[in-house]
Amino acid sequence: NGLVLGMKHLFPKEGEELTVDANYFGGTNTNHSLYNTDFYNIKGGAVTGNELQKIDGSGKMRHITAQTDYVKPLGAKGKLETGLRATFRHVENRNFNYMFDEAADQYVLTSNISSNYKNNESVYAAYASFSNSIHNFSYKVGLRVESSEYNGELIQTGQKFSNTYSA
């Protein structure tokens, strides 16, 4: 599923504008797989063993981005540009791996090869730049700052991971 929203405002002064954009994308998935593996001692020989494996999985994700930009002309040739951006991501993934137990005549969960995790990520950014020209010399100076945070968790064990970054 997805949704995109956008708005642009033009001010009376030529070249001055404000834009706002937002995007959303999300979805879910499921997967079911059956594997039948035959074992051979020699190439072209008889089957010496067999293994049955089943994987059941599901997941979901959300991705949201919001951004705004502002442009303001200054004087005859100058221009100020500023903007803000925020991004949010959420992912969950569950994969349960089962091996067939002939003695029990059923599939048995093998948790050490199952993979179940979720994570959240947030990124924030802001920028400002100024451009102008003096006679035949043009220049542009700017600054951008960004901060991000990542949090993950292994669902089966509750083990958590995180990372932050700022620049």
Coordinates of N, CA, C and O in Angstrom, one line a residue:
N1 N 0.8 -1.2 0.0 CA 0.0 0.0 0.0 C 0.9 1.2 0.0 O 1.9 1.3 0.7
G2 N 0.5 2.2 -0.7 CA 1.3 3.4 -0.7 C 0.4 4.7 -0.8 O -0.8 4.6 -1.3
L3 N 0.9 5.8 -0.4 CA 0.3 7.1 -0.5 C 1.3 8.1 -0.6 O 2.3 8.1 0.0
V4 N 1.0 9.1 -1.5 CA 1.9 10.2 -1.8 C 1.1 11.5 -1.7 O 0.1 11.6 -2.3
L5 N 1.6 12.4 -0.9 CA 0.9 13.7 -0.8 C 2.0 14.8 -1.1 O 3.1 14.7 -0.7
G6 N 1.6 15.8 -1.8 CA 2.5 16.9 -2.1 C 1.7 18.3 -2.1 O 0.6 18.3 -2.5
M7 N 2.5 19.3 -1.7 CA 1.9 20.7 -1.8 C 3.0 21.6 -2.2 O 4.1 21.5 -1.7
K8 N 2.7 22.6 -3.0 CA 3.6 23.6 -3.4 C 2.9 25.0 -3.3 O 1.8 25.1 -3.8
H9 N 3.5 25.9 -2.5 CA 2.9 27.2 -2.3 C 3.9 28.2 -3.0 O 5.1 28.3 -2.7
L10 N 3.3 29.0 -3.9 CA 4.1 30.0 -4.6 C 3.8 31.4 -3.9 O 2.6 31.7 -3.9
F11 N 4.7 32.1 -3.5 CA 4.5 33.4 -2.9 C 4.4 34.4 -3.9 O 4.9 34.2 -5.1
P12 N 3.9 35.6 -3.6 CA 3.8 36.7 -4.6 C 5.2 37.1 -5.2 O 5.3 37.5 -6.3
K13 N 6.2 37.0 -4.3 CA 7.6 37.4 -4.8 C 8.1 36.3 -5.8 O 8.1 35.1 -5.4
E14 N 8.5 36.6 -6.9 CA 9.0 35.7 -7.9 C 10.1 34.8 -7.4 O 11.1 35.3 -6.8
G15 N 10.0 33.5 -7.5 CA 11.0 32.5 -7.1 C 10.9 32.1 -5.6 O 11.6 31.1 -5.2
E16 N 10.0 32.7 -4.8 CA 9.9 32.3 -3.4 C 8.8 31.2 -3.4 O 7.7 31.3 -3.9
E17 N 9.2 30.0 -2.8 CA 8.2 28.9 -2.8 C 8.5 28.0 -1.5 O 9.6 28.0 -1.0
L18 N 7.4 27.3 -1.2 CA 7.5 26.4 -0.1 C 6.8 25.1 -0.6 O 5.7 25.1 -1.2
T19 N 7.5 23.9 -0.4 CA 7.0 22.7 -0.8 C 7.0 21.7 0.4 O 7.8 21.8 1.2
V20 N 6.0 20.9 0.4 CA 5.8 19.9 1.5 C 5.4 18.6 0.8 O 4.5 18.6 0.0
D21 N 6.2 17.5 1.1 CA 5.9 16.2 0.5 C 5.9 15.2 1.6 O 6.7 15.2 2.5
A22 N 5.0 14.2 1.5 CA 5.0 13.1 2.4 C 4.7 11.8 1.6 O 3.9 11.8 0.7
N23 N 5.4 10.7 1.9 CA 5.2 9.4 1.3 C 5.1 8.4 2.3 O 5.7 8.4 3.3
Y24 N 4.2 7.4 2.0 CA 4.0 6.3 2.9 C 3.9 5.0 2.0 O 3.3 5.0 1.0
F25 N 4.7 4.0 2.5 CA 4.6 2.7 1.8 C 4.6 1.6 2.9 O 5.4 1.7 3.8
G26 N 3.7 0.7 2.8 CA 3.7 -0.4 3.7 C 3.2 -1.7 3.1 O 2.5 -1.6 2.1
G27 N 3.5 -2.8 3.7 CA 3.0 -4.0 3.2 C 3.3 -5.2 4.1 O 4.0 -5.0 5.1
T28 N 2.7 -6.3 3.7 CA 3.0 -7.5 4.5 C 3.3 -8.6 3.5 O 3.1 -8.5 2.3
N29 N 3.9 -9.7 4.0 CA 4.3 -10.8 3.2 C 4.1 -12.1 4.0 O 4.2 -12.1 5.2
T30 N 3.9 -13.2 3.3 CA 3.9 -14.5 3.9 C 4.6 -15.5 2.9 O 4.6 -15.2 1.7
N31 N 5.3 -16.5 3.4 CA 5.9 -17.5 2.6 C 5.9 -18.8 3.3 O 6.0 -18.9 4.5
H32 N 5.7 -19.8 2.5 CA 5.6 -21.2 3.0 C 6.5 -22.0 2.0 O 6.2 -22.0 0.8
S33 N 7.5 -22.7 2.5 CA 8.3 -23.5 1.6 C 8.5 -24.9 2.2 O 8.6 -25.1 3.4
L34 N 8.5 -25.9 1.3 CA 8.8 -27.3 1.6 C 10.0 -27.7 0.9 O 10.1 -27.5 -0.3
Y35 N 11.0 -28.4 1.6 CA 12.2 -28.8 0.9 C 12.4 -30.3 1.2 O 12.2 -30.8 2.3
N36 N 12.7 -31.1 0.1 CA 13.0 -32.5 0.2 C 14.4 -32.7 -0.3 O 14.6 -32.5 -1.5
T37 N 15.3 -33.1 0.6 CA 16.7 -33.2 0.2 C 17.1 -34.7 0.2 O 16.9 -35.4 1.3
D38 N 17.6 -35.2 -0.9 CA 18.1 -36.6 -0.9 C 19.6 -36.6 -0.8 O 20.3 -35.7 -1.4
F39 N 20.2 -37.6 -0.1 CA 21.6 -37.7 0.0 C 22.1 -38.9 -0.7 O 21.5 -40.0 -0.7
Y40 N 23.3 -38.8 -1.3 CA 24.0 -39.9 -2.1 C 25.4 -40.0 -1.6 O 26.1 -39.0 -1.3
N41 N 25.9 -41.2 -1.5 CA 27.3 -41.4 -1.2 C 28.2 -41.3 -2.4 O 29.3 -40.8 -2.3
I42 N 27.7 -41.6 -3.6 CA 28.5 -41.5 -4.8 C 27.6 -40.9 -5.9 O 26.4 -41.2 -5.9
K43 N 28.2 -40.2 -6.8 CA 27.4 -39.7 -7.9 C 26.8 -40.8 -8.7 O 27.4 -41.8 -9.1
G44 N 25.5 -40.6 -9.0 CA 24.7 -41.6 -9.7 C 24.3 -42.8 -8.9 O 23.6 -43.7 -9.4
G45 N 24.7 -42.9 -7.6 CA 24.4 -44.0 -6.8 C 22.9 -43.9 -6.2 O 22.2 -43.0 -6.5
A46 N 22.6 -44.9 -5.3 CA 21.3 -44.9 -4.7 C 21.2 -43.8 -3.6 O 22.2 -43.4 -3.0
V47 N 20.0 -43.5 -3.3 CA 19.7 -42.5 -2.3 C 20.1 -43.2 -0.9 O 19.6 -44.3 -0.6
T48 N 20.9 -42.5 -0.1 CA 21.3 -43.1 1.2 C 20.6 -42.4 2.3 O 20.8 -42.8 3.5
G49 N 20.0 -41.3 2.1 CA 19.3 -40.6 3.2 C 18.4 -39.6 2.6 O 18.4 -39.2 1.4
N50 N 17.5 -39.0 3.5 CA 16.5 -38.0 3.1 C 16.3 -37.1 4.2 O 16.3 -37.5 5.4
E51 N 16.0 -35.8 3.9 CA 15.7 -34.8 4.9 C 14.6 -34.0 4.4 O 14.6 -33.5 3.3
L52 N 13.6 -33.8 5.3 CA 12.4 -32.9 5.0 C 12.5 -31.7 5.8 O 12.8 -31.8 7.0
Q53 N 12.3 -30.5 5.2 CA 12.4 -29.2 5.9 C 11.2 -28.4 5.5 O 10.8 -28.4 4.3
K54 N 10.7 -27.6 6.4 CA 9.6 -26.7 6.1 C 10.0 -25.3 6.7 O 10.5 -25.2 7.8
I55 N 9.7 -24.3 6.0 CA 9.9 -22.9 6.4 C 8.5 -22.1 6.3 O 7.9 -22.1 5.2
D56 N 8.1 -21.6 7.4 CA 6.9 -20.7 7.4 C 7.4 -19.3 7.8 O 8.0 -19.1 8.8
G57 N 7.0 -18.3 7.0 CA 7.4 -17.0 7.3 C 6.4 -15.9 7.1 O 5.4 -16.2 6.4
S58 N 6.6 -14.8 7.7 CA 5.7 -13.7 7.5 C 6.5 -12.4 7.8 O 7.6 -12.5 8.5
G59 N 6.0 -11.3 7.4 CA 6.7 -10.0 7.7 C 5.8 -8.9 7.4 O 4.7 -9.0 6.8
K60 N 6.3 -7.7 7.8 CA 5.6 -6.5 7.5 C 6.6 -5.3 7.5 O 7.7 -5.4 8.2
M61 N 6.3 -4.3 6.8 CA 7.2 -3.1 6.8 C 6.4 -1.9 6.5 O 5.3 -1.9 5.9
R62 N 6.9 -0.8 7.1 CA 6.3 0.6 6.9 C 7.5 1.5 6.6 O 8.5 1.4 7.3
H63 N 7.3 2.4 5.7 CA 8.3 3.4 5.4 C 7.5 4.7 5.2 O 6.7 4.9 4.3
I64 N 7.9 5.7 6.0 CA 7.3 7.0 5.9 C 8.4 8.1 5.8 O 9.4 8.1 6.5
T65 N 8.2 9.0 4.8 CA 9.1 10.1 4.6 C 8.3 11.4 4.5 O 7.3 11.5 3.8
A66 N 8.8 12.4 5.2 CA 8.1 13.7 5.2 C 9.3 14.7 4.9 O 10.3 14.7 5.5
Q67 N 9.0 15.7 4.0 CA 10.0 16.7 3.7 C 9.4 18.0 3.4 O 8.3 18.1 2.8
T68 N 10.1 19.1 3.7 CA 9.7 20.4 3.4 C 10.9 21.2 2.9 O 12.0 21.0 3.5
D69 N 10.7 22.0 1.9 CA 11.8 22.9 1.4 C 11.3 24.3 1.2 O 10.1 24.4 0.8
Y70 N 12.1 25.2 1.4 CA 11.7 26.7 1.3 C 12.8 27.4 0.5 O 14.0 27.2 0.8
V71 N 12.4 28.1 -0.5 CA 13.4 28.9 -1.3 C 12.9 30.4 -1.3 O 11.8 30.7 -1.5
K72 N 13.9 31.3 -1.0 CA 13.6 32.7 -0.9 C 14.7 33.5 -1.7 O 15.9 33.4 -1.3
P73 N 14.3 34.2 -2.7 CA 15.3 35.0 -3.4 C 15.7 36.2 -2.5 O 14.9 36.7 -1.8
L74 N 17.0 36.5 -2.6 CA 17.5 37.6 -1.8 C 18.3 38.6 -2.7 O 19.3 38.2 -3.3
G75 N 17.8 39.8 -2.9 CA 18.4 40.7 -3.8 C 18.3 40.3 -5.2 O 17.4 39.5 -5.5
A76 N 19.1 40.8 -6.1 CA 19.0 40.5 -7.5 C 19.5 39.1 -7.9 O 18.9 38.5 -8.8
K77 N 20.5 38.6 -7.2 CA 21.1 37.3 -7.6 C 21.2 36.3 -6.4 O 21.6 35.2 -6.7
G78 N 20.9 36.7 -5.2 CA 21.0 35.8 -4.1 C 19.8 34.9 -3.9 O 18.7 35.2 -4.3
K79 N 20.1 33.8 -3.1 CA 19.0 32.9 -2.9 C 19.3 32.1 -1.6 O 20.4 31.6 -1.4
L80 N 18.3 32.0 -0.7 CA 18.4 31.2 0.5 C 17.5 30.0 0.3 O 16.3 30.1 -0.1
E81 N 18.1 28.8 0.6 CA 17.3 27.5 0.5 C 17.4 26.8 1.8 O 18.5 26.7 2.3
T82 N 16.3 26.3 2.4 CA 16.3 25.6 3.6 C 15.4 24.4 3.5 O 14.5 24.4 2.6
G83 N 15.6 23.4 4.3 CA 14.7 22.2 4.2 C 14.9 21.3 5.4 O 15.9 21.3 6.2
L84 N 13.8 20.5 5.7 CA 13.8 19.5 6.7 C 13.3 18.2 6.1 O 12.5 18.2 5.2
R85 N 13.8 17.1 6.7 CA 13.4 15.8 6.2 C 13.4 14.8 7.4 O 14.3 14.8 8.2
A86 N 12.4 14.0 7.4 CA 12.3 12.9 8.4 C 11.9 11.6 7.7 O 11.0 11.6 6.9
T87 N 12.6 10.5 8.1 CA 12.3 9.2 7.5 C 12.1 8.2 8.7 O 13.0 8.2 9.6
F88 N 11.1 7.4 8.6 CA 10.8 6.4 9.6 C 10.6 5.0 8.9 O 9.8 5.0 7.9
R89 N 11.3 4.0 9.4 CA 11.2 2.7 8.8 C 10.9 1.7 9.9 O 11.6 1.7 10.9
H90 N 10.0 0.8 9.7 CA 9.7 -0.3 10.6 C 9.7 -1.6 9.8 O 9.0 -1.7 8.8
V91 N 10.4 -2.6 10.2 CA 10.5 -3.9 9.6 C 10.3 -5.0 10.6 O 10.9 -5.0 11.7
E92 N 9.5 -6.0 10.3 CA 9.4 -7.2 11.1 C 9.5 -8.4 10.1 O 8.9 -8.4 9.1
N93 N 10.3 -9.4 10.5 CA 10.5 -10.6 9.7 C 10.5 -11.8 10.6 O 11.3 -11.8 11.6
R94 N 9.7 -12.8 10.3 CA 9.6 -14.0 11.1 C 9.7 -15.2 10.1 O 8.9 -15.3 9.2
N95 N 10.7 -16.0 10.4 CA 11.0 -17.2 9.6 C 11.2 -18.3 10.5 O 12.2 -18.4 11.2
F96 N 10.2 -19.3 10.6 CA 10.3 -20.4 11.4 C 10.7 -21.6 10.6 O 10.1 -21.9 9.6
N97 N 11.8 -22.3 11.0 CA 12.4 -23.4 10.3 C 12.1 -24.7 11.0 O 12.4 -24.8 12.2
Y98 N 11.5 -25.6 10.3 CA 11.1 -26.9 10.9 C 11.8 -28.1 10.2 O 11.9 -28.0 8.9
M99 N 12.3 -29.1 10.9 CA 12.8 -30.3 10.3 C 11.9 -31.4 10.7 O 11.3 -31.5 11.8
F100 N 11.7 -32.3 9.7 CA 10.8 -33.5 9.9 C 11.4 -34.5 10.8 O 12.6 -35.0 10.6
D101 N 10.8 -34.9 11.9 CA 11.2 -35.9 12.8 C 10.5 -37.2 12.5 O 9.2 -37.2 12.8
E102 N 11.1 -38.2 12.0 CA 10.5 -39.4 11.6 C 9.9 -40.1 12.8 O 8.8 -40.7 12.7
A103 N 10.6 -40.1 13.9 CA 10.2 -40.9 15.1 C 8.9 -40.3 15.6 O 8.0 -41.0 16.0
A104 N 8.8 -39.0 15.6 CA 7.5 -38.3 16.0 C 6.5 -38.2 14.9 O 5.4 -37.8 15.2
D105 N 6.9 -38.4 13.7 CA 6.1 -38.3 12.5 C 5.5 -36.9 12.4 O 4.3 -36.7 12.1
Q106 N 6.3 -35.9 12.6 CA 5.9 -34.5 12.5 C 7.1 -33.5 12.4 O 8.2 -33.9 12.6
Y107 N 6.8 -32.3 11.9 CA 7.8 -31.3 11.8 C 8.0 -30.7 13.2 O 7.1 -30.4 13.9
V108 N 9.3 -30.5 13.5 CA 9.7 -29.9 14.8 C 10.5 -28.6 14.6 O 11.4 -28.6 13.7
L109 N 10.1 -27.6 15.3 CA 10.8 -26.3 15.2 C 12.2 -26.4 15.5 O 12.6 -27.0 16.5
T110 N 13.1 -25.9 14.6 CA 14.5 -25.8 14.9 C 14.8 -24.3 15.1 O 15.1 -23.5 14.2
S111 N 14.8 -23.9 16.4 CA 14.9 -22.5 16.7 C 16.2 -21.9 16.4 O 16.3 -20.7 16.1
N112 N 17.3 -22.7 16.4 CA 18.6 -22.1 16.2 C 18.9 -21.7 14.7 O 19.8 -21.0 14.4
I113 N 18.0 -22.2 13.8 CA 18.2 -21.7 12.4 C 16.9 -21.0 12.0 O 16.7 -20.7 10.8
S114 N 16.0 -20.6 12.9 CA 14.9 -19.7 12.6 C 15.4 -18.3 12.8 O 16.3 -18.0 13.6
S115 N 14.8 -17.4 12.1 CA 15.2 -16.0 12.1 C 14.0 -15.1 12.3 O 13.1 -15.0 11.5
N116 N 13.9 -14.4 13.5 CA 12.8 -13.6 13.8 C 13.3 -12.3 14.4 O 13.9 -12.3 15.5
Y117 N 13.1 -11.2 13.7 CA 13.6 -9.9 14.2 C 12.7 -8.8 13.8 O 11.8 -8.9 13.0
K118 N 12.9 -7.7 14.5 CA 12.2 -6.4 14.1 C 13.1 -5.3 14.3 O 14.0 -5.4 15.1
N119 N 12.9 -4.2 13.5 CA 13.8 -3.0 13.7 C 13.0 -1.8 13.4 O 12.1 -1.8 12.6
N120 N 13.5 -0.7 14.0 CA 12.9 0.6 13.7 C 14.1 1.5 13.4 O 15.1 1.5 14.1
E121 N 14.0 2.4 12.4 CA 15.0 3.3 12.1 C 14.4 4.7 11.9 O 13.3 4.8 11.2
S122 N 15.0 5.7 12.4 CA 14.6 7.1 12.3 C 15.7 7.9 11.8 O 16.8 7.8 12.4
V123 N 15.5 8.8 10.8 CA 16.6 9.7 10.3 C 16.0 11.1 10.2 O 14.9 11.2 9.6
Y124 N 16.7 12.0 10.7 CA 16.2 13.4 10.7 C 17.4 14.2 10.0 O 18.5 14.0 10.3
A125 N 17.0 15.1 9.1 CA 18.0 16.0 8.5 C 17.5 17.4 8.3 O 16.2 17.6 8.1
A126 N 18.4 18.3 8.3 CA 18.0 19.7 8.0 C 19.2 20.3 7.2 O 20.3 19.9 7.3
Y127 N 18.9 21.3 6.3 CA 19.9 21.9 5.6 C 19.5 23.4 5.3 O 18.4 23.8 5.4
A128 N 20.6 24.2 5.1 CA 20.4 25.6 4.7 C 21.6 25.9 3.8 O 22.7 25.5 4.0
S129 N 21.3 26.7 2.7 CA 22.3 27.1 1.8 C 22.0 28.5 1.3 O 20.9 28.9 1.2
F130 N 23.1 29.2 1.0 CA 23.0 30.6 0.5 C 23.8 30.6 -0.8 O 25.0 30.2 -0.8
S131 N 23.2 31.2 -1.8 CA 24.0 31.3 -3.1 C 23.9 32.8 -3.6 O 22.8 33.4 -3.3
N132 N 24.9 33.2 -4.3 CA 24.9 34.6 -4.8 C 26.0 34.7 -5.8 O 26.8 33.8 -6.0
S133 N 26.1 35.8 -6.4 CA 27.2 36.1 -7.4 C 27.6 37.6 -7.3 O 26.7 38.4 -7.1
I134 N 28.8 37.8 -7.5 CA 29.4 39.1 -7.5 C 30.1 39.2 -8.8 O 31.1 38.5 -9.1
H135 N 29.6 40.1 -9.7 CA 30.1 40.2 -11.0 C 30.1 38.9 -11.7 O 29.0 38.3 -11.9
N136 N 31.3 38.3 -12.1 CA 31.3 37.0 -12.8 C 31.6 35.9 -11.8 O 31.8 34.7 -12.3
F137 N 31.7 36.1 -10.5 CA 32.0 35.1 -9.5 C 30.7 34.7 -8.8 O 30.1 35.5 -8.2
S138 N 30.4 33.4 -8.9 CA 29.3 32.8 -8.3 C 29.7 31.9 -7.1 O 30.8 31.2 -7.3
Y139 N 29.0 31.8 -6.1 CA 29.3 31.0 -4.9 C 28.1 30.4 -4.3 O 27.0 31.0 -4.4
K140 N 28.3 29.4 -3.5 CA 27.2 28.8 -2.7 C 27.8 28.2 -1.5 O 28.8 27.4 -1.6
V141 N 27.2 28.5 -0.3 CA 27.7 27.9 0.9 C 26.5 27.3 1.6 O 25.4 27.8 1.4
G142 N 26.8 26.2 2.3 CA 25.6 25.6 3.0 C 26.1 24.7 4.1 O 27.2 24.5 4.4
L143 N 25.1 24.2 4.8 CA 25.3 23.4 6.0 C 24.2 22.3 6.0 O 23.0 22.6 5.8
R144 N 24.5 21.1 6.3 CA 23.6 20.0 6.5 C 23.9 19.3 7.8 O 25.0 19.0 8.1
V145 N 22.8 19.0 8.5 CA 23.0 18.2 9.8 C 22.0 17.0 9.6 O 21.0 17.1 9.0
E146 N 22.5 15.9 10.3 CA 21.7 14.7 10.2 C 21.9 13.9 11.5 O 22.9 13.9 12.1
S147 N 20.8 13.3 11.8 CA 20.8 12.4 13.0 C 20.0 11.2 12.7 O 18.9 11.2 12.1
S148 N 20.5 10.0 13.1 CA 19.8 8.8 12.9 C 19.8 7.9 14.1 O 20.8 7.9 14.9
E149 N 18.8 7.0 14.2 CA 18.8 6.1 15.3 C 18.2 4.8 14.8 O 17.2 4.7 14.0
Y150 N 18.9 3.7 15.1 CA 18.5 2.3 14.7 C 18.3 1.5 15.9 O 19.1 1.4 16.8
N151 N 17.1 0.8 16.0 CA 16.9 -0.1 17.1 C 16.4 -1.4 16.5 O 15.4 -1.4 15.8
G152 N 17.0 -2.5 16.9 CA 16.6 -3.8 16.4 C 16.5 -4.8 17.6 O 17.0 -4.6 18.6
E153 N 15.7 -5.9 17.3 CA 15.5 -6.9 18.4 C 15.3 -8.2 17.7 O 14.6 -8.4 16.7
L154 N 16.1 -9.2 18.3 CA 15.8 -10.6 17.9 C 14.6 -11.1 18.8 O 14.7 -11.1 20.0
I155 N 13.5 -11.3 18.1 CA 12.3 -11.6 18.8 C 12.3 -12.8 19.7 O 11.8 -12.8 20.9
Q156 N 13.0 -13.9 19.3 CA 13.0 -15.1 20.1 C 13.7 -14.9 21.4 O 13.3 -15.5 22.4
T157 N 14.8 -14.2 21.4 CA 15.7 -14.1 22.6 C 15.5 -12.8 23.3 O 15.9 -12.6 24.4
G158 N 14.9 -11.8 22.7 CA 14.7 -10.5 23.3 C 16.0 -9.7 23.3 O 16.0 -8.6 23.8
Q159 N 17.0 -10.2 22.6 CA 18.3 -9.4 22.5 C 18.1 -8.2 21.6 O 17.5 -8.3 20.5
K160 N 18.6 -7.0 22.1 CA 18.3 -5.8 21.4 C 19.7 -5.2 20.9 O 20.7 -5.4 21.5
F161 N 19.6 -4.4 19.8 CA 20.7 -3.8 19.2 C 20.3 -2.3 19.0 O 19.1 -2.1 18.7
S162 N 21.2 -1.4 19.1 CA 20.9 0.0 18.7 C 22.2 0.7 18.2 O 23.3 0.3 18.5
N163 N 21.9 1.7 17.5 CA 23.0 2.5 16.9 C 22.5 3.9 16.7 O 21.4 4.1 16.2
T164 N 23.2 4.9 17.1 CA 22.9 6.3 16.8 C 24.0 7.0 16.0 O 25.2 6.6 16.2
Y165 N 23.6 8.0 15.3 CA 24.6 8.7 14.5 C 24.2 10.2 14.3 O 23.0 10.4 14.1
S166 N 25.1 11.1 14.5 CA 24.8 12.5 14.3 C 26.0 13.1 13.6 O 27.1 12.8 13.9
A167 N 25.6 14.0 12.6 CA 26.7 14.7 11.9 C 26.2 16.1 11.5 O 25.1 16.3 11.3

